[in-house]
mmCIF file of C-alpha atoms in Angstrom:
data_model
loop_
_atom_site.group_PDB
_atom_site.id
_atom_site.type_symbol
_atom_site.label_atom_id
_atom_site.label_comp_id
_atom_site.label_asym_id
_atom_site.label_seq_id
_atom_site.Cartn_x
_atom_site.Cartn_y
_atom_site.Cartn_z
ATOM 1 C CA GLU A 1 -0.705 9.610 19.981
ATOM 2 C CA ALA A 2 -4.147 10.412 18.602
ATOM 3 C CA SER A 3 -3.753 8.051 15.646
ATOM 4 C CA ARG A 4 -2.518 5.208 17.880
ATOM 5 C CA SER A 5 -4.821 5.483 20.877
ATOM 6 C CA GLY A 6 -7.624 7.787 19.730
ATOM 7 C CA ARG A 7 -6.967 10.272 22.534
ATOM 8 C CA VAL A 8 -4.442 12.834 23.691
ATOM 9 C CA ALA A 9 -2.954 13.746 27.054
ATOM 10 C CA PRO A 10 -3.161 17.546 27.363
ATOM 11 C CA GLY A 11 -1.856 17.447 30.916
ATOM 12 C CA LYS A 12 1.317 15.738 29.756
ATOM 13 C CA PHE A 13 1.809 18.329 27.026
ATOM 14 C CA VAL A 14 1.395 21.230 29.469
ATOM 15 C CA VAL A 15 3.733 19.638 32.039
ATOM 16 C CA ARG A 16 6.438 19.074 29.443
ATOM 17 C CA ARG A 17 6.116 22.628 28.108
ATOM 18 C CA PHE A 18 6.250 24.071 31.621
ATOM 19 C CA PHE A 19 9.436 22.270 32.620
ATOM 20 C CA ARG A 20 10.942 22.930 29.195
ATOM 21 C CA LEU A 21 10.499 26.715 29.288
ATOM 22 C CA PHE A 22 9.995 28.117 32.778
ATOM 23 C CA PRO A 23 13.125 26.991 34.667
ATOM 24 C CA SER A 24 15.328 28.865 32.189
ATOM 25 C CA LEU A 25 13.004 31.875 32.274
ATOM 26 C CA VAL A 26 13.447 32.081 36.046
ATOM 27 C CA SER A 27 17.183 31.605 35.610
ATOM 28 C CA VAL A 28 17.574 34.498 33.163
ATOM 29 C CA MET A 29 15.568 36.799 35.438
ATOM 30 C CA VAL A 30 17.791 35.969 38.411
ATOM 31 C CA LEU A 31 20.981 36.418 36.385
ATOM 32 C CA THR A 32 19.714 39.713 34.996
ATOM 33 C CA MET A 33 19.150 41.014 38.508
ATOM 34 C CA VAL A 34 22.588 39.777 39.675
ATOM 35 C CA VAL A 35 24.408 41.378 36.741
ATOM 36 C CA ALA A 36 22.526 44.651 37.201
ATOM 37 C CA ALA A 37 23.500 44.726 40.868
ATOM 38 C CA ALA A 38 27.138 43.911 40.055
ATOM 39 C CA PHE A 39 27.422 46.803 37.576
ATOM 40 C CA ASN A 40 25.208 49.199 39.594
ATOM 41 C CA ASP A 41 22.680 49.315 36.750
ATOM 42 C CA PRO A 42 19.004 50.199 37.326
ATOM 43 C CA GLN A 43 17.028 47.143 38.390
ATOM 44 C CA ARG A 44 14.338 46.317 35.844
ATOM 45 C CA CYS A 45 13.430 42.938 37.306
ATOM 46 C CA PRO A 46 11.335 41.424 38.806
ATOM 47 C CA PHE A 47 8.014 42.138 37.132
ATOM 48 C CA HIS A 48 5.699 44.716 38.645
ATOM 49 C CA LYS A 49 2.546 42.687 37.985
ATOM 50 C CA TRP A 50 2.011 39.098 39.083
ATOM 51 C CA TYR A 51 0.361 37.860 35.890
ATOM 52 C CA MET A 52 3.451 38.708 33.853
ATOM 53 C CA TYR A 53 5.172 35.718 35.484
ATOM 54 C CA LEU A 54 2.772 33.513 33.527
ATOM 55 C CA PHE A 55 4.431 34.699 30.294
ATOM 56 C CA LEU A 56 1.113 34.688 28.492
ATOM 57 C CA PHE A 57 0.448 38.310 27.578
ATOM 58 C CA ASN A 58 3.791 40.122 27.852
ATOM 59 C CA ASN A 59 4.098 40.580 24.096
ATOM 60 C CA ASN A 60 0.743 42.372 23.946
ATOM 61 C CA LEU A 61 1.300 44.850 26.779
ATOM 62 C CA ILE A 62 2.631 48.402 26.654
ATOM 63 C CA PRO A 63 6.366 48.692 25.853
ATOM 64 C CA GLU A 64 7.210 49.911 29.374
ATOM 65 C CA SER A 65 6.110 46.537 30.736
ATOM 66 C CA LEU A 66 8.834 44.762 28.757
ATOM 67 C CA ASP A 67 11.795 46.243 30.625
ATOM 68 C CA CYS A 68 12.396 43.027 32.576
ATOM 69 C CA VAL A 69 13.803 40.429 30.130
ATOM 70 C CA GLY A 70 11.934 42.179 27.363
ATOM 71 C CA HIS A 71 13.260 39.847 24.689
ATOM 72 C CA THR A 72 11.142 37.018 26.137
ATOM 73 C CA TRP A 73 8.094 38.508 24.414
ATOM 74 C CA SER A 74 8.534 35.780 21.785
ATOM 75 C CA VAL A 75 8.216 33.087 24.478
ATOM 76 C CA ASN A 76 4.832 34.568 25.374
ATOM 77 C CA LEU A 77 3.836 34.319 21.740
ATOM 78 C CA GLU A 78 4.886 30.678 21.616
ATOM 79 C CA ILE A 79 2.954 29.787 24.761
ATOM 80 C CA GLN A 80 -0.160 31.422 23.336
ATOM 81 C CA LEU A 81 0.182 29.364 20.173
ATOM 82 C CA TYR A 82 0.847 26.173 22.139
ATOM 83 C CA LEU A 83 -2.373 26.580 24.113
ATOM 84 C CA ALA A 84 -4.437 27.599 21.076
ATOM 85 C CA THR A 85 -3.170 24.618 19.086
ATOM 86 C CA LEU A 86 -3.894 22.251 21.965
ATOM 87 C CA LEU A 87 -7.469 23.507 22.304
ATOM 88 C CA VAL A 88 -8.142 23.281 18.562
ATOM 89 C CA PHE A 89 -6.577 19.817 18.427
ATOM 90 C CA MET A 90 -8.761 18.547 21.259
ATOM 91 C CA LEU A 91 -11.859 20.009 19.609
ATOM 92 C CA ALA A 92 -10.962 18.375 16.283
ATOM 93 C CA LEU A 93 -10.310 15.082 18.067
ATOM 94 C CA TRP A 94 -13.735 15.242 19.713
ATOM 95 C CA VAL A 95 -15.455 15.962 16.389
ATOM 96 C CA SER A 96 -13.489 13.166 14.683
ATOM 97 C CA ARG A 97 -15.343 10.627 16.816
ATOM 98 C CA PHE A 98 -18.276 11.029 14.431
ATOM 99 C CA SER A 99 -16.160 10.206 11.384
ATOM 100 C CA GLN A 100 -15.291 6.731 10.125
ATOM 101 C CA GLN A 101 -11.772 7.844 9.194
ATOM 102 C CA LYS A 102 -10.767 9.547 12.418
ATOM 103 C CA THR A 103 -7.058 9.969 11.693
ATOM 104 C CA HIS A 104 -7.646 11.424 8.242
ATOM 105 C CA PHE A 105 -10.371 13.726 9.547
ATOM 106 C CA LEU A 106 -8.088 14.936 12.354
ATOM 107 C CA LYS A 107 -5.257 15.571 9.896
ATOM 108 C CA VAL A 108 -7.517 17.558 7.580
ATOM 109 C CA CYS A 109 -8.907 19.641 10.455
ATOM 110 C CA MET A 110 -5.512 20.554 11.888
ATOM 111 C CA MET A 111 -3.976 21.290 8.497
ATOM 112 C CA ALA A 112 -6.981 23.453 7.660
ATOM 113 C CA PHE A 113 -6.430 25.265 10.953
ATOM 114 C CA GLY A 114 -2.800 25.885 9.998
ATOM 115 C CA VAL A 115 -3.634 27.100 6.492
ATOM 116 C CA PHE A 116 -6.424 29.331 7.768
ATOM 117 C CA GLY A 117 -4.135 30.798 10.424
ATOM 118 C CA TRP A 118 -1.451 31.529 7.828
ATOM 119 C CA VAL A 119 -3.923 33.226 5.466
ATOM 120 C CA ALA A 120 -5.522 35.193 8.313
ATOM 121 C CA CYS A 121 -2.107 36.412 9.465
ATOM 122 C CA LEU A 122 -1.196 37.553 5.953
ATOM 123 C CA ALA A 123 -4.531 39.364 5.625
ATOM 124 C CA MET A 124 -4.004 41.109 8.966
ATOM 125 C CA ARG A 125 -0.501 42.177 7.971
ATOM 126 C CA LEU A 126 -1.703 43.539 4.631
ATOM 127 C CA TRP A 127 -4.487 45.481 6.305
ATOM 128 C CA PHE A 128 -2.191 46.911 8.966
ATOM 129 C CA VAL A 129 0.609 47.906 6.581
ATOM 130 C CA LEU A 130 -1.655 49.405 3.926
ATOM 131 C CA ASP A 131 -4.286 51.036 6.114
ATOM 132 C CA VAL A 132 -2.925 51.621 9.643
ATOM 133 C CA LEU A 133 0.855 51.711 9.810
ATOM 134 C CA LEU A 134 1.466 54.262 7.032
ATOM 135 C CA ASP A 135 -0.449 57.378 6.057
ATOM 136 C CA ASP A 136 -1.656 58.234 2.556
ATOM 137 C CA ARG A 137 1.783 59.566 1.623
ATOM 138 C CA GLY A 138 3.519 56.363 2.723
ATOM 139 C CA VAL A 139 5.119 57.936 5.808
ATOM 140 C CA PRO A 140 4.989 55.910 9.071
ATOM 141 C CA HIS A 141 2.636 57.251 11.741
ATOM 142 C CA ASP A 142 4.669 56.424 14.855
ATOM 143 C CA MET A 143 6.740 53.721 16.532
ATOM 144 C CA ILE A 144 3.869 52.662 18.788
ATOM 145 C CA ALA A 145 1.926 51.459 15.747
ATOM 146 C CA TRP A 146 4.999 49.592 14.547
ATOM 147 C CA GLY A 147 5.419 48.036 18.005
ATOM 148 C CA ASN A 148 1.883 46.657 17.831
ATOM 149 C CA PHE A 149 2.660 45.232 14.402
ATOM 150 C CA TYR A 150 6.049 43.799 15.357
ATOM 151 C CA PHE A 151 5.122 42.206 18.702
ATOM 152 C CA GLY A 152 1.405 41.485 18.304
ATOM 153 C CA THR A 153 0.267 37.871 18.068
ATOM 154 C CA PRO A 154 -2.097 38.244 15.061
ATOM 155 C CA TYR A 155 0.780 39.491 12.903
ATOM 156 C CA ARG A 156 3.245 36.801 14.007
ATOM 157 C CA ILE A 157 1.460 33.455 13.728
ATOM 158 C CA SER A 158 2.148 32.726 10.047
ATOM 159 C CA THR A 159 5.543 31.058 10.573
ATOM 160 C CA TYR A 160 4.162 28.837 13.333
ATOM 161 C CA MET A 161 1.163 27.835 11.212
ATOM 162 C CA ALA A 162 3.379 26.896 8.273
ATOM 163 C CA GLY A 163 5.479 24.723 10.567
ATOM 164 C CA LEU A 164 2.350 23.148 12.043
ATOM 165 C CA VAL A 165 1.076 22.082 8.614
ATOM 166 C CA VAL A 166 4.419 20.559 7.627
ATOM 167 C CA GLY A 167 4.850 18.865 11.016
ATOM 168 C CA ILE A 168 1.480 17.156 10.707
ATOM 169 C CA GLU A 169 2.185 16.037 7.141
ATOM 170 C CA VAL A 170 5.581 14.587 8.098
ATOM 171 C CA ALA A 171 4.135 12.846 11.167
ATOM 172 C CA VAL A 172 1.312 11.252 9.171
ATOM 173 C CA ARG A 173 3.725 10.035 6.521
ATOM 174 C CA LYS A 174 5.945 8.527 9.187
ATOM 175 C CA GLU A 175 2.972 6.860 10.851
ATOM 176 C CA HIS A 176 2.024 5.203 7.553
ATOM 177 C CA SER A 177 5.650 4.638 6.442
ATOM 178 C CA SER A 178 5.090 6.544 3.206
ATOM 179 C CA ALA A 179 7.741 8.662 1.519
ATOM 180 C CA GLY A 180 7.316 12.037 -0.149
ATOM 181 C CA ALA A 181 6.228 12.070 -3.770
ATOM 182 C CA LEU A 182 8.529 14.855 -4.956
ATOM 183 C CA SER A 183 10.880 14.113 -7.844
ATOM 184 C CA GLY A 184 14.550 14.975 -7.617
ATOM 185 C CA ARG A 185 14.171 18.020 -9.858
ATOM 186 C CA MET A 186 11.182 19.367 -7.943
ATOM 187 C CA ALA A 187 12.997 18.833 -4.646
ATOM 188 C CA ASN A 188 16.014 20.775 -5.927
ATOM 189 C CA LEU A 189 13.822 23.617 -7.152
ATOM 190 C CA ALA A 190 12.002 23.749 -3.827
ATOM 191 C CA LEU A 191 15.315 23.778 -1.957
ATOM 192 C CA ALA A 192 16.711 26.569 -4.126
ATOM 193 C CA ALA A 193 13.546 28.649 -3.725
ATOM 194 C CA SER A 194 13.607 28.157 0.053
ATOM 195 C CA LEU A 195 17.251 29.182 0.380
ATOM 196 C CA LEU A 196 16.768 32.236 -1.852
ATOM 197 C CA THR A 197 13.730 33.294 0.171
ATOM 198 C CA LEU A 198 15.613 32.852 3.442
ATOM 199 C CA SER A 199 18.542 34.915 2.142
ATOM 200 C CA PHE A 200 16.324 37.712 0.850
ATOM 201 C CA THR A 201 14.302 37.859 4.056
ATOM 202 C CA LEU A 202 17.420 38.039 6.220
ATOM 203 C CA LEU A 203 18.826 40.856 4.109
ATOM 204 C CA CYS A 204 15.554 42.815 3.913
ATOM 205 C CA ALA A 205 13.925 42.127 7.271
ATOM 206 C CA ASP A 206 11.143 44.322 8.687
ATOM 207 C CA ASP A 207 13.478 45.840 11.274
ATOM 208 C CA PRO A 208 11.845 48.414 13.604
ATOM 209 C CA TYR A 209 14.958 50.577 13.410
ATOM 210 C CA LEU A 210 14.510 50.978 9.663
ATOM 211 C CA LEU A 211 11.030 52.312 10.258
ATOM 212 C CA LYS A 212 12.371 54.620 12.974
ATOM 213 C CA VAL A 213 14.819 56.107 10.478
ATOM 214 C CA GLY A 214 12.000 56.579 7.983
ATOM 215 C CA LEU A 215 9.887 58.246 10.637
ATOM 216 C CA SER A 216 12.686 60.619 11.657
ATOM 217 C CA PHE A 217 13.454 61.751 8.107
ATOM 218 C CA HIS A 218 9.881 61.481 6.749
ATOM 219 C CA ILE A 219 10.979 58.931 4.142
ATOM 220 C CA LYS A 220 8.069 57.673 2.086
ATOM 221 C CA ALA A 221 7.552 53.951 1.590
ATOM 222 C CA PRO A 222 6.480 52.959 -1.941
ATOM 223 C CA MET A 223 3.836 50.332 -2.482
ATOM 224 C CA ILE A 224 6.388 47.616 -3.247
ATOM 225 C CA GLN A 225 8.078 48.318 0.093
ATOM 226 C CA ARG A 226 4.788 48.042 1.958
ATOM 227 C CA LEU A 227 3.966 44.741 0.280
ATOM 228 C CA ARG A 228 7.436 43.418 1.069
ATOM 229 C CA VAL A 229 6.935 44.180 4.760
ATOM 230 C CA ALA A 230 3.505 42.519 4.755
ATOM 231 C CA PHE A 231 4.616 39.354 2.940
ATOM 232 C CA SER A 232 8.074 38.928 4.507
ATOM 233 C CA ARG A 233 7.234 36.785 7.530
ATOM 234 C CA PRO A 234 4.477 34.631 6.001
ATOM 235 C CA VAL A 235 6.745 33.798 3.055
ATOM 236 C CA LEU A 236 9.651 33.171 5.436
ATOM 237 C CA GLY A 237 7.497 30.660 7.326
ATOM 238 C CA VAL A 238 6.703 28.779 4.131
ATOM 239 C CA ALA A 239 10.377 28.720 3.115
ATOM 240 C CA VAL A 240 11.499 27.273 6.462
ATOM 241 C CA ALA A 241 8.631 24.762 6.464
ATOM 242 C CA VAL A 242 9.550 23.555 2.973
ATOM 243 C CA LEU A 243 13.190 23.185 3.990
ATOM 244 C CA ILE A 244 12.244 21.111 7.045
ATOM 245 C CA TYR A 245 9.911 18.960 4.939
ATOM 246 C CA LEU A 246 12.637 18.274 2.375
ATOM 247 C CA CYS A 247 15.108 17.283 5.088
ATOM 248 C CA ALA A 248 12.599 15.120 6.964
ATOM 249 C CA GLU A 249 11.499 13.278 3.824
ATOM 250 C CA GLY A 250 15.065 12.588 2.682
ATOM 251 C CA HIS A 251 14.925 14.758 -0.455
ATOM 252 C CA THR A 252 17.990 16.818 0.521
ATOM 253 C CA PRO A 253 20.523 14.363 1.985
ATOM 254 C CA ARG A 254 23.393 16.861 1.841
ATOM 255 C CA VAL A 255 21.523 19.530 3.782
ATOM 256 C CA ALA A 256 20.235 16.903 6.198
ATOM 257 C CA GLY A 257 23.745 15.559 6.647
ATOM 258 C CA LEU A 258 25.059 19.051 7.341
ATOM 259 C CA LEU A 259 22.360 19.670 9.944
ATOM 260 C CA SER A 260 23.194 16.308 11.545
ATOM 261 C CA LYS A 261 26.795 17.321 12.176
ATOM 262 C CA PRO A 262 27.835 17.514 15.848
ATOM 263 C CA ALA A 263 28.402 21.273 15.575
ATOM 264 C CA CYS A 264 24.831 21.864 14.391
ATOM 265 C CA ARG A 265 23.482 19.580 17.093
ATOM 266 C CA VAL A 266 25.372 21.537 19.747
ATOM 267 C CA LEU A 267 24.047 24.831 18.350
ATOM 268 C CA ALA A 268 20.525 23.412 18.335
ATOM 269 C CA GLY A 269 20.879 22.251 21.927
ATOM 270 C CA LEU A 270 22.160 25.633 23.121
ATOM 271 C CA SER A 271 19.789 27.769 21.054
ATOM 272 C CA TYR A 272 17.205 28.396 23.800
ATOM 273 C CA SER A 273 19.783 29.262 26.459
ATOM 274 C CA MET A 274 21.715 31.453 24.008
ATOM 275 C CA TYR A 275 18.523 33.290 23.156
ATOM 276 C CA LEU A 276 17.644 33.885 26.798
ATOM 277 C CA MET A 277 21.137 34.848 27.961
ATOM 278 C CA GLN A 278 22.047 37.149 25.088
ATOM 279 C CA PHE A 279 21.663 40.381 27.049
ATOM 280 C CA VAL A 280 23.512 38.967 30.034
ATOM 281 C CA GLY A 281 26.422 38.309 27.703
ATOM 282 C CA GLN A 282 26.038 41.750 26.194
ATOM 283 C CA ARG A 283 26.322 43.429 29.589
ATOM 284 C CA LEU A 284 29.323 41.328 30.555
ATOM 285 C CA ALA A 285 31.405 41.969 27.432
ATOM 286 C CA GLU A 286 29.966 44.220 24.745
ATOM 287 C CA VAL A 287 28.889 47.165 26.910
ATOM 288 C CA PRO A 288 32.313 47.551 28.629
ATOM 289 C CA TYR A 289 33.934 47.146 25.197
ATOM 290 C CA VAL A 290 31.826 49.929 23.668
ATOM 291 C CA GLN A 291 32.404 52.212 26.649
ATOM 292 C CA ALA A 292 36.168 51.670 26.408
ATOM 293 C CA ILE A 293 36.493 52.557 22.711
ATOM 294 C CA ALA A 294 33.655 55.078 22.291
ATOM 295 C CA THR A 295 35.844 58.187 22.541
ATOM 296 C CA SER A 296 38.514 56.813 20.194
ATOM 297 C CA LEU A 297 35.921 56.275 17.431
ATOM 298 C CA ASN A 298 35.014 59.954 17.127
ATOM 299 C CA GLY A 299 35.735 60.926 13.527
ATOM 300 C CA ALA A 300 36.888 57.414 12.626
ATOM 301 C CA ASN A 301 36.451 55.928 9.162
ATOM 302 C CA ILE A 302 33.061 54.309 8.612
ATOM 303 C CA TRP A 303 34.675 50.959 7.793
ATOM 304 C CA LEU A 304 36.620 51.025 11.033
ATOM 305 C CA ALA A 305 33.450 51.847 12.933
ATOM 306 C CA ALA A 306 31.623 48.976 11.228
ATOM 307 C CA LEU A 307 34.464 46.563 11.998
ATOM 308 C CA THR A 308 34.415 47.687 15.615
ATOM 309 C CA ALA A 309 30.673 47.135 15.811
ATOM 310 C CA TYR A 310 30.990 43.598 14.473
ATOM 311 C CA GLY A 311 33.768 43.008 16.982
ATOM 312 C CA GLY A 312 31.301 43.888 19.717
ATOM 313 C CA VAL A 313 28.843 41.341 18.332
ATOM 314 C CA VAL A 314 31.533 38.654 18.400
ATOM 315 C CA LEU A 315 32.387 39.535 21.993
ATOM 316 C CA MET A 316 28.715 39.334 22.907
ATOM 317 C CA ILE A 317 28.445 35.825 21.429
ATOM 318 C CA LEU A 318 31.638 34.679 23.118
ATOM 319 C CA ALA A 319 30.439 36.010 26.483
ATOM 320 C CA THR A 320 26.969 34.521 26.098
ATOM 321 C CA ALA A 321 28.134 31.016 25.109
ATOM 322 C CA PRO A 322 29.630 29.945 28.475
ATOM 323 C CA VAL A 323 26.674 31.418 30.372
ATOM 324 C CA ALA A 324 24.276 29.574 28.068
ATOM 325 C CA LEU A 325 26.224 26.330 28.471
ATOM 326 C CA LEU A 326 26.036 26.579 32.264
ATOM 327 C CA ASN A 327 22.339 27.355 32.107
ATOM 328 C CA TYR A 328 21.781 24.404 29.797
ATOM 329 C CA ALA A 329 23.716 22.010 32.013
ATOM 330 C CA PHE A 330 22.338 23.072 35.385
ATOM 331 C CA VAL A 331 18.881 24.494 34.613
ATOM 332 C CA GLU A 332 17.479 23.708 31.174
ATOM 333 C CA ARG A 333 18.396 20.031 30.842
ATOM 334 C CA PRO A 334 17.504 19.164 34.467
ATOM 335 C CA GLY A 335 14.174 20.885 33.827
ATOM 336 C CA ILE A 336 13.551 18.661 30.805
ATOM 337 C CA HIS A 337 14.310 15.555 32.877
ATOM 338 C CA ALA A 338 12.126 16.826 35.732
ATOM 339 C CA GLY A 339 9.234 17.147 33.314
ATOM 340 C CA ARG A 340 9.844 13.639 32.021
ATOM 341 C CA ARG A 341 9.969 12.337 35.583
ATOM 342 C CA CYS A 342 6.647 13.997 36.420
ATOM 343 C CA ILE A 343 5.072 12.424 33.354
ATOM 344 C CA GLU A 344 6.410 9.012 34.347
ATOM 345 C CA LEU A 345 4.935 9.397 37.845
ATOM 346 C CA LEU A 346 1.577 10.431 36.407
ATOM 347 C CA SER A 347 1.639 7.463 34.034
ATOM 348 C CA ARG A 348 2.392 5.025 36.870
ATOM 349 C CA SER A 349 -0.510 6.351 38.921
ATOM 350 C CA SER A 350 -2.895 5.649 36.047
ATOM 351 C CA PRO A 351 -4.855 2.400 36.542
ATOM 352 C CA SER A 352 -5.046 1.783 32.811
ATOM 353 C CA THR A 353 -2.268 -0.432 31.479
ATOM 354 C CA GLU A 354 -3.258 0.379 27.915
ATOM 355 C CA LYS A 355 -2.931 4.103 28.629
ATOM 356 C CA SER A 356 0.502 3.635 30.186
ATOM 357 C CA GLN A 357 1.680 1.626 27.199
ATOM 358 C CA SER A 358 0.310 4.318 24.883
ATOM 359 C CA VAL A 359 2.223 6.987 26.773
ATOM 360 C CA LYS A 360 5.401 4.907 26.578
ATOM 361 C CA ARG A 361 5.044 4.431 22.822
ATOM 362 C CA GLU A 362 4.383 8.130 22.342
ATOM 363 C CA GLU A 363 7.501 9.032 24.327
ATOM 364 C CA GLN A 364 9.615 6.808 22.084
ATOM 365 C CA GLY A 365 9.075 9.316 19.278
ATOM 366 C CA ASP A 366 9.750 12.295 21.540
ATOM 367 C CA LEU A 367 13.289 13.636 21.508
ATOM 368 C CA GLU A 368 12.834 15.299 24.888
ATOM 369 C CA ALA A 369 11.548 12.145 26.527
ATOM 370 C CA CYS A 370 14.319 10.127 24.890
ATOM 371 C CA SER A 371 17.142 12.396 26.067
ATOM 372 C CA ASN A 372 19.508 10.536 28.360
ATOM 373 C CA SER A 373 21.002 12.281 31.360
ATOM 374 C CA ASP A 374 24.121 10.129 31.104
ATOM 375 C CA SER A 375 24.805 11.149 27.535
ATOM 376 C CA ALA A 376 27.881 13.276 26.978
ATOM 377 C CA GLU A 377 26.363 14.773 23.880
ATOM 378 C CA VAL A 378 24.442 18.026 23.986
ATOM 379 C CA SER A 379 20.738 17.483 23.494
ATOM 380 C CA THR A 380 19.253 18.316 20.139
ATOM 381 C CA VAL A 381 16.135 19.802 21.686
ATOM 382 C CA THR A 382 15.516 23.276 20.412
ATOM 383 C CA GLU A 383 13.696 26.321 21.660
ATOM 384 C CA PRO A 384 9.994 27.074 21.313
ATOM 385 C CA THR A 385 9.418 26.068 17.718
ATOM 386 C CA GLU A 386 9.854 22.413 18.639
ATOM 387 C CA SER A 387 6.264 22.355 19.830
ATOM 388 C CA VAL A 388 5.273 20.668 16.585
ATOM 389 C CA SER A 389 7.848 17.950 17.111
ATOM 390 C CA ASP A 390 6.418 17.382 20.589
ATOM 391 C CA SER A 391 2.886 16.682 19.456
ATOM 392 C CA THR A 392 3.950 15.220 16.107
ATOM 393 C CA PRO A 393 7.170 13.192 16.323
ATOM 394 C CA SER A 394 9.938 14.044 13.907
ATOM 395 C CA SER A 395 10.072 11.819 10.907
ATOM 396 C CA GLY A 396 13.783 11.166 11.343
ATOM 397 C CA ILE A 397 16.418 10.700 8.693
ATOM 398 C CA ASN A 398 17.591 7.342 10.049
ATOM 399 C CA VAL A 399 16.193 4.645 12.273
ATOM 400 C CA GLY A 400 16.786 4.905 16.008
ATOM 401 C CA ASP A 401 17.918 2.297 18.497
ATOM 402 C CA SER A 402 15.902 -0.614 19.830
ATOM 403 C CA SER A 403 14.175 1.584 22.417
ATOM 404 C CA GLY A 404 12.640 3.708 19.709
ATOM 405 C CA CYS A 405 14.788 6.743 20.479
ATOM 406 C CA PRO A 406 16.981 8.243 17.773
ATOM 407 C CA ALA A 407 20.498 6.840 17.869
ATOM 408 C CA SER A 408 23.404 9.185 18.524
ATOM 409 C CA GLY A 409 23.814 11.575 15.635
ATOM 410 C CA GLU A 410 20.616 10.443 13.935
ATOM 411 C CA GLY A 411 17.534 12.498 13.402
ATOM 412 C CA GLY A 412 19.460 15.646 14.268
ATOM 413 C CA ALA A 413 18.798 17.228 10.900
ATOM 414 C CA ASP A 414 15.095 17.524 11.624
ATOM 415 C CA VAL A 415 15.610 19.107 15.008
ATOM 416 C CA ALA A 416 18.461 21.381 13.994
ATOM 417 C CA ALA A 417 16.367 22.665 11.109
#
């Protein structure tokens, strides 16, 4: 939008984000209260403080404040990053007016912002792990310190910043119809490195429960373990960003084809609702399951106990899926269309024909704006991390239809990734 018209519409961005996120947030709170009442569980919702309904600071508050839909702390983090990125983008756009190459200057400023944010996050994580989280012997201080490290915004922004840099690069290349310059061998090496990094990070994640075990048994953490914890998320962000770049630029057609499959598109469409409804599904299926077999597992073989635990996870997923599908169909997707409708009304009220045409062209590259309510296919819109694809349209693997929207089954690799 900035490269085409020289301006941005922050109001449109905020409206789309609001209708994309908040209807489902209200839905999960209501369902949580209903399920708690049905099972006679203690009511943890609604919030006790009005400003927590803004979902701006809930990941930075004391742990007791996260009892009501506590897992939505990551949504708060995303909203903070959305607003910060929007403010920095508008500032860079204003400064670019004094440059002869406005688009290039804007690209450099925003990519510098992303790189600086990634480096700053890594530096904060190193400082916290080496100087605050652990004592001189390598033993964790307490779980409160780990909570600040695990939930706090300064220690979490690296993955978002890596995605921001790649999203801008892909968008600029699409705008100028230029392809990536990587050779086939370099693309394969980058893909292999990304997949290995993703696998290692998933196997050796900085899980709070691992630290709790270390705290209980006074297990010391060697220097290599501390560095692994500090580098894990920043490196993970780079690995995911590289994978998305390779798919968007057409360097990994097999991976892109896999991510374009209908199954992956359905998973991408349901990801936000599945994330929000996970504990509703857990209370409906996994908790009764665990209560029913708890006594029979006393003294059982460890492999049987592990198999039983994984069975509970499967039940949780199976119970969450239909709830998530209903939420998607009746709350999330109508919310997306309501946001689009509001933007259309705002565009019609604008006296500037040029501005309306600019908005229309910008929406053609927006998967949310292009989603059709009559389509029988689940939308490919994903949860919070699609903020980059909102402000910088996905490069797409194939060409869309005549309206500018991706054709059915096309462009799904970018979004699913």
